[in-house]
mmCIF file of C-alpha atoms in Angstrom:
data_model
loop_
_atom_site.group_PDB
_atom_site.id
_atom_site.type_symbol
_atom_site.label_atom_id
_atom_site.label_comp_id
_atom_site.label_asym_id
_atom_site.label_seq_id
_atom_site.Cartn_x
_atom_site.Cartn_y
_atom_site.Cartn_z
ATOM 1 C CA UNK A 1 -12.107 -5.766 -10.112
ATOM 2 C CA UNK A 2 -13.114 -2.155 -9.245
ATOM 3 C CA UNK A 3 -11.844 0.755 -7.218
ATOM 4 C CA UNK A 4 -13.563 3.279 -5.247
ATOM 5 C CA UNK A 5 -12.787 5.891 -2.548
ATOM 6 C CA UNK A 6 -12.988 4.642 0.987
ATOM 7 C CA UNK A 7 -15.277 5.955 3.318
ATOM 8 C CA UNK A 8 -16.676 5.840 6.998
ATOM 9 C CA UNK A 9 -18.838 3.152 6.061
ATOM 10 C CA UNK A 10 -16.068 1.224 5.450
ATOM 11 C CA UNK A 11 -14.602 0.970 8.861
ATOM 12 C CA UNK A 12 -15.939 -2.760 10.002
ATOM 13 C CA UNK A 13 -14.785 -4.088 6.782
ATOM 14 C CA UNK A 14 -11.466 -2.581 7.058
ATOM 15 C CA UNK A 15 -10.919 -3.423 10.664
ATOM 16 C CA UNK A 16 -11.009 -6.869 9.870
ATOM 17 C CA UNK A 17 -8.835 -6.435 7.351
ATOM 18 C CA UNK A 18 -6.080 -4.203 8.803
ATOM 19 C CA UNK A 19 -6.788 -5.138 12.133
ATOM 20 C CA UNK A 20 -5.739 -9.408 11.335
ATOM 21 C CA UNK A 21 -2.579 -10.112 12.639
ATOM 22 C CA UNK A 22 -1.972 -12.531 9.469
ATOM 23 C CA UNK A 23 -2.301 -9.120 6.555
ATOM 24 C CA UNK A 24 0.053 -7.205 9.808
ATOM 25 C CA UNK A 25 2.545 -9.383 10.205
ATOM 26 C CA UNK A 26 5.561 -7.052 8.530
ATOM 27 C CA UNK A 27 3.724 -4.023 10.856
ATOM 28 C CA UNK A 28 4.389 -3.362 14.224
ATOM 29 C CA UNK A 29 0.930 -4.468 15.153
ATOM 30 C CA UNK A 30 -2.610 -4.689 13.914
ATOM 31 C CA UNK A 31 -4.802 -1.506 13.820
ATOM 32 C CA UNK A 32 -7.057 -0.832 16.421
ATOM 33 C CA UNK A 33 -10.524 0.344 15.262
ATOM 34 C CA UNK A 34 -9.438 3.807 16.351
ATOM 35 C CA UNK A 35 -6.377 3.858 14.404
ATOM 36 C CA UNK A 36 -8.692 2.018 10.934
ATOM 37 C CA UNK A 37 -10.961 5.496 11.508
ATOM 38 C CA UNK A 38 -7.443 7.041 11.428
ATOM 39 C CA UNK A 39 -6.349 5.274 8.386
ATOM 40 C CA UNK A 40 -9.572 6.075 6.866
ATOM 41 C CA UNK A 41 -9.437 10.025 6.882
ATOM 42 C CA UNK A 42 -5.743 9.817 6.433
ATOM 43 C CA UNK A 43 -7.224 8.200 2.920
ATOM 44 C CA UNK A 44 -10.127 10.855 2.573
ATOM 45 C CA UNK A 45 -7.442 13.837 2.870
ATOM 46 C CA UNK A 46 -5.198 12.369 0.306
ATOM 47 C CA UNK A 47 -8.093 11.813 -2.042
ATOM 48 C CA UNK A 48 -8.780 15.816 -2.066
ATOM 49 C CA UNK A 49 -4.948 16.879 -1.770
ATOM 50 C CA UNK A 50 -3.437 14.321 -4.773
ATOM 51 C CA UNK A 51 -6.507 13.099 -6.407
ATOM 52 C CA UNK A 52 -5.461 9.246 -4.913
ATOM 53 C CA UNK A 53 -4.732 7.257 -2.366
ATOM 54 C CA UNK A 54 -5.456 3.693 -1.032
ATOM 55 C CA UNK A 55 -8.449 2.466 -2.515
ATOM 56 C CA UNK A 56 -11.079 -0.125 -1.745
ATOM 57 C CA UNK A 57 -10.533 -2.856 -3.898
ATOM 58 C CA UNK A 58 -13.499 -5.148 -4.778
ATOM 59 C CA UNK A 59 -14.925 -7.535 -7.549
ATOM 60 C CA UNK A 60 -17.697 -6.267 -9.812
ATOM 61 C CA UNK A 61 -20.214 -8.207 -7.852
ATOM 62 C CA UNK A 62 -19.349 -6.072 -4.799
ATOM 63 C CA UNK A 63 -17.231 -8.240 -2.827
ATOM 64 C CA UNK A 64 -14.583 -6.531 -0.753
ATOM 65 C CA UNK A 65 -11.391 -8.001 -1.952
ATOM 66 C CA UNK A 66 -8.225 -5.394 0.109
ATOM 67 C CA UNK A 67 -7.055 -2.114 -0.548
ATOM 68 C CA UNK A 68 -4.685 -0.767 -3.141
ATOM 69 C CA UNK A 69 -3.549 2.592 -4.348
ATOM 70 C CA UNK A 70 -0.785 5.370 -4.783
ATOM 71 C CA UNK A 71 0.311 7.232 -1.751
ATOM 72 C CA UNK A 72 2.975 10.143 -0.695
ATOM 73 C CA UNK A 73 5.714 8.630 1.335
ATOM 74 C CA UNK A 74 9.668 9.535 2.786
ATOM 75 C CA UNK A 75 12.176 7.580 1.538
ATOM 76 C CA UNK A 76 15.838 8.083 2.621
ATOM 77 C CA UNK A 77 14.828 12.358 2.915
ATOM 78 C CA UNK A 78 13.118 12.246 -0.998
ATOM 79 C CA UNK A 79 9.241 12.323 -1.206
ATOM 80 C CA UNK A 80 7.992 9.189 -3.518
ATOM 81 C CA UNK A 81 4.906 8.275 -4.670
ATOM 82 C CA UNK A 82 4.334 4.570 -3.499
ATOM 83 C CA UNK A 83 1.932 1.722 -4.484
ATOM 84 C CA UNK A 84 0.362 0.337 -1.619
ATOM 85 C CA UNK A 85 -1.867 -3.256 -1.342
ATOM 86 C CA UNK A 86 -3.492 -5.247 1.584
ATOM 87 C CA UNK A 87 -5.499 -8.289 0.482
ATOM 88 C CA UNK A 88 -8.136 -10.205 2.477
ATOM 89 C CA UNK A 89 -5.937 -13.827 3.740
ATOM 90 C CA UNK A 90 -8.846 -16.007 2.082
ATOM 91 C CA UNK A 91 -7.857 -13.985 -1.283
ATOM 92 C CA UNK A 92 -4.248 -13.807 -0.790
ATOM 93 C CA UNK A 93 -2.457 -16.001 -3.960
ATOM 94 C CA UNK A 94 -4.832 -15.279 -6.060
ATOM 95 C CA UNK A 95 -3.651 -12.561 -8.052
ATOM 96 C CA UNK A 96 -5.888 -10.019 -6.731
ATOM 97 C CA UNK A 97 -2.482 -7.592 -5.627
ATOM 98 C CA UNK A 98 -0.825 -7.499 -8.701
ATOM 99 C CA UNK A 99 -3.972 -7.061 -11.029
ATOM 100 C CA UNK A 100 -4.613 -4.183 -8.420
ATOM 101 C CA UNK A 101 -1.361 -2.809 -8.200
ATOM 102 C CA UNK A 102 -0.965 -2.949 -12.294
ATOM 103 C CA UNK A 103 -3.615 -0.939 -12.479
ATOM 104 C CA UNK A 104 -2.257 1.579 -10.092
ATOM 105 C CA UNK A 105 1.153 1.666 -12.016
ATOM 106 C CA UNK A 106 -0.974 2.518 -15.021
ATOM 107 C CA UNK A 107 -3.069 5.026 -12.836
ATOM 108 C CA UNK A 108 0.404 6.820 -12.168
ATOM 109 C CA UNK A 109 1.946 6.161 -15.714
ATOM 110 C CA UNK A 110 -1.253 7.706 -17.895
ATOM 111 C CA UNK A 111 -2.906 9.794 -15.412
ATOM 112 C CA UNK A 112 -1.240 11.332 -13.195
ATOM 113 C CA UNK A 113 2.185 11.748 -15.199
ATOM 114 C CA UNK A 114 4.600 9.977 -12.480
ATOM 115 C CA UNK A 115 7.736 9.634 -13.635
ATOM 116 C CA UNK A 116 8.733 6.673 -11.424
ATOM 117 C CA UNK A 117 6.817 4.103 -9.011
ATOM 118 C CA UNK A 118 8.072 2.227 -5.742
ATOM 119 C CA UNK A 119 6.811 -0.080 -3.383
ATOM 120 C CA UNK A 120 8.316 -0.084 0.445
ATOM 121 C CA UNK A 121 8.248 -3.614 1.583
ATOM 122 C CA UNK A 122 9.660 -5.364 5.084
ATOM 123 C CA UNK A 123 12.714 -7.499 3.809
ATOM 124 C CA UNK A 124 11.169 -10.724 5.093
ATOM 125 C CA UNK A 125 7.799 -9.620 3.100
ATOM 126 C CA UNK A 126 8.549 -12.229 -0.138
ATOM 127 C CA UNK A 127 5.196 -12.643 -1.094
ATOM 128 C CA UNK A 128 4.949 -7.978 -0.986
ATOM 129 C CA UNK A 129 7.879 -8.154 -3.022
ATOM 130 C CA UNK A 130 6.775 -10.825 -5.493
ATOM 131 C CA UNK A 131 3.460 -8.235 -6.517
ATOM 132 C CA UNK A 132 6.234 -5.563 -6.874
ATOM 133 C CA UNK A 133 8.377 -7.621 -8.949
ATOM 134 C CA UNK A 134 5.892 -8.770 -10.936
ATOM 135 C CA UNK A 135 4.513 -5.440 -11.985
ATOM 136 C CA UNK A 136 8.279 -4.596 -13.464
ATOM 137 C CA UNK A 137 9.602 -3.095 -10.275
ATOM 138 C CA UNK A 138 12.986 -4.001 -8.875
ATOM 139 C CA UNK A 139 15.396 -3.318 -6.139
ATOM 140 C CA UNK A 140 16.473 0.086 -5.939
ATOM 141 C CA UNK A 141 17.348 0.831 -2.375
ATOM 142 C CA UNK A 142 17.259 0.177 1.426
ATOM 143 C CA UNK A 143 15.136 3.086 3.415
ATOM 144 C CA UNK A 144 16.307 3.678 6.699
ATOM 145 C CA UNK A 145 15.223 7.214 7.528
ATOM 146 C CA UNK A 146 11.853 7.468 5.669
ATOM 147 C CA UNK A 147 10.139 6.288 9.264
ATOM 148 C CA UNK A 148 11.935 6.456 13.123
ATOM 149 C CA UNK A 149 14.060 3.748 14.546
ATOM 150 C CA UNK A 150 10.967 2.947 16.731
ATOM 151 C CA UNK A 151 9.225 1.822 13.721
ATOM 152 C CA UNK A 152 12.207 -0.389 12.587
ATOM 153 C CA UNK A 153 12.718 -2.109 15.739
ATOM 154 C CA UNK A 154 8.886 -2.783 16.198
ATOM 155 C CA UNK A 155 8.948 -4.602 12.726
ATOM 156 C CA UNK A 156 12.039 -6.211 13.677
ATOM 157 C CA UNK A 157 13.896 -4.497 10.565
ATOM 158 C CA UNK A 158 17.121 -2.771 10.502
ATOM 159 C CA UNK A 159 15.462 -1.153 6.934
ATOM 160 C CA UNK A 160 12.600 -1.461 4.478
ATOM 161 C CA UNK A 161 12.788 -2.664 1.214
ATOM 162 C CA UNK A 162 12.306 -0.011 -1.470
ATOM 163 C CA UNK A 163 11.849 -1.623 -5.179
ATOM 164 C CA UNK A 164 10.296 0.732 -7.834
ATOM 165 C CA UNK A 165 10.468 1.148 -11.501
ATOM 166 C CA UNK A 166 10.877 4.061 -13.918
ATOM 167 C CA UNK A 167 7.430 5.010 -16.015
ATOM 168 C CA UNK A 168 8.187 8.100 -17.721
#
C-alpha cells in the first residue's frame, strides 16, 4: 500500500466512502458531499500545520483502498494525537486498517517523535477496536468531554472508547 495527501480531486471517491452508511455506522450520519469538501480541507490544513493528517490510502497499482493517518484531537480536556482509518466495505477484513494504521504508529514513533498513540473508537465499534488492538494499543480510558453531548447522543454513546499505546 501507499499514502498520499488528499486533495480536491478526491472528493467523488471519498464521498462514497464517507458518505456509505455501512463505513458511518458508529457516526451520527454519513457525510454529505458538502461536509466530504469539508473533511477534505480540514485534511489540507492539517497537512501544512502538523506535517500529517488522514491520508489516502491505496495499493501500488492505484486502487483507492480508505483513508488512514494521525490527527489532533480532545480527549477528556488533553490534546492527543490520534490514528484514524476508514476502509472501503468491499476491503473491510482484509487487513488493509491495520497494515495502514502500523504504518502510521511507526510514522508517529520514528518521525514525528510522539511519545504516545490512541485511537477513539464508538464502544460498539469491535471490528475499530480490533485494528487498535492489534497494532499494540489497549484500553486506556472512556472520553466523555473531548466532543458535546449532541455528538454522544447522535451515536447513541454515553462515551467513546479511547485505547492507545506508549511509543517513546
Amino acid at each position: 500500500m501507499r499514502f498520499r495527501e488528499m486533495t480536491e480531486a478526491d472528493l467523488d471517491v471519498l464521498v462514497g466512502l464517507l458518505g456509505d452508511p455501512e463505513v458511518m455506522e458508529f457516526y451520527p450520519a454519513p457525510k454529505t458531499r458538502a461536509e466530504v469538501a469539508d473533511w477534505i480541507a480540514w485534511n489540507r490544513r492539517s497537512y501544512a500545520e502538523h506535517g500529517h493528517g488522514l491520508w489516502i490510502v491505496e495499493t501500488h497499482a492505484g486502487a483507492f483502498v480508505g483513508e488512514c493517518g494521525l490527527t489532533w484531537q480532545r480527549v477528556n480536556g488533553e490534546r492527543r494525537l490520534e490514528v484514524g482509518y476508514h476502509v472501503a466495505p468491499v476491503l473491510q477484513g482484509r487487513g488493509y486498517a491495520t497494515e495502514a494504521a502500523a504504518a502510521c504508529r511507526d510514522h508517529a514513533r520514528d518521525v514525528l517523535g510522539a511519545p504516545e498513540l490512541v485511537a477513539i473508537v464508538h464502544p460498539e465499534n469491535t471490528a475499530s477496536r480490533r485494528v487498535a488492538e492489534k497494532i499494540g494499543m489497549e484500553v486506556l480510558e472512556e472520553d466523555r468531554t473531548g466532543v458535546d453531548a449532541s455528538y454522544l447522543e447522535a451515536i447513541g454513546a454515553e462515551a467513546r472508547t479511547v485505547l492507545g499505546m506508549r511509543l517513546a
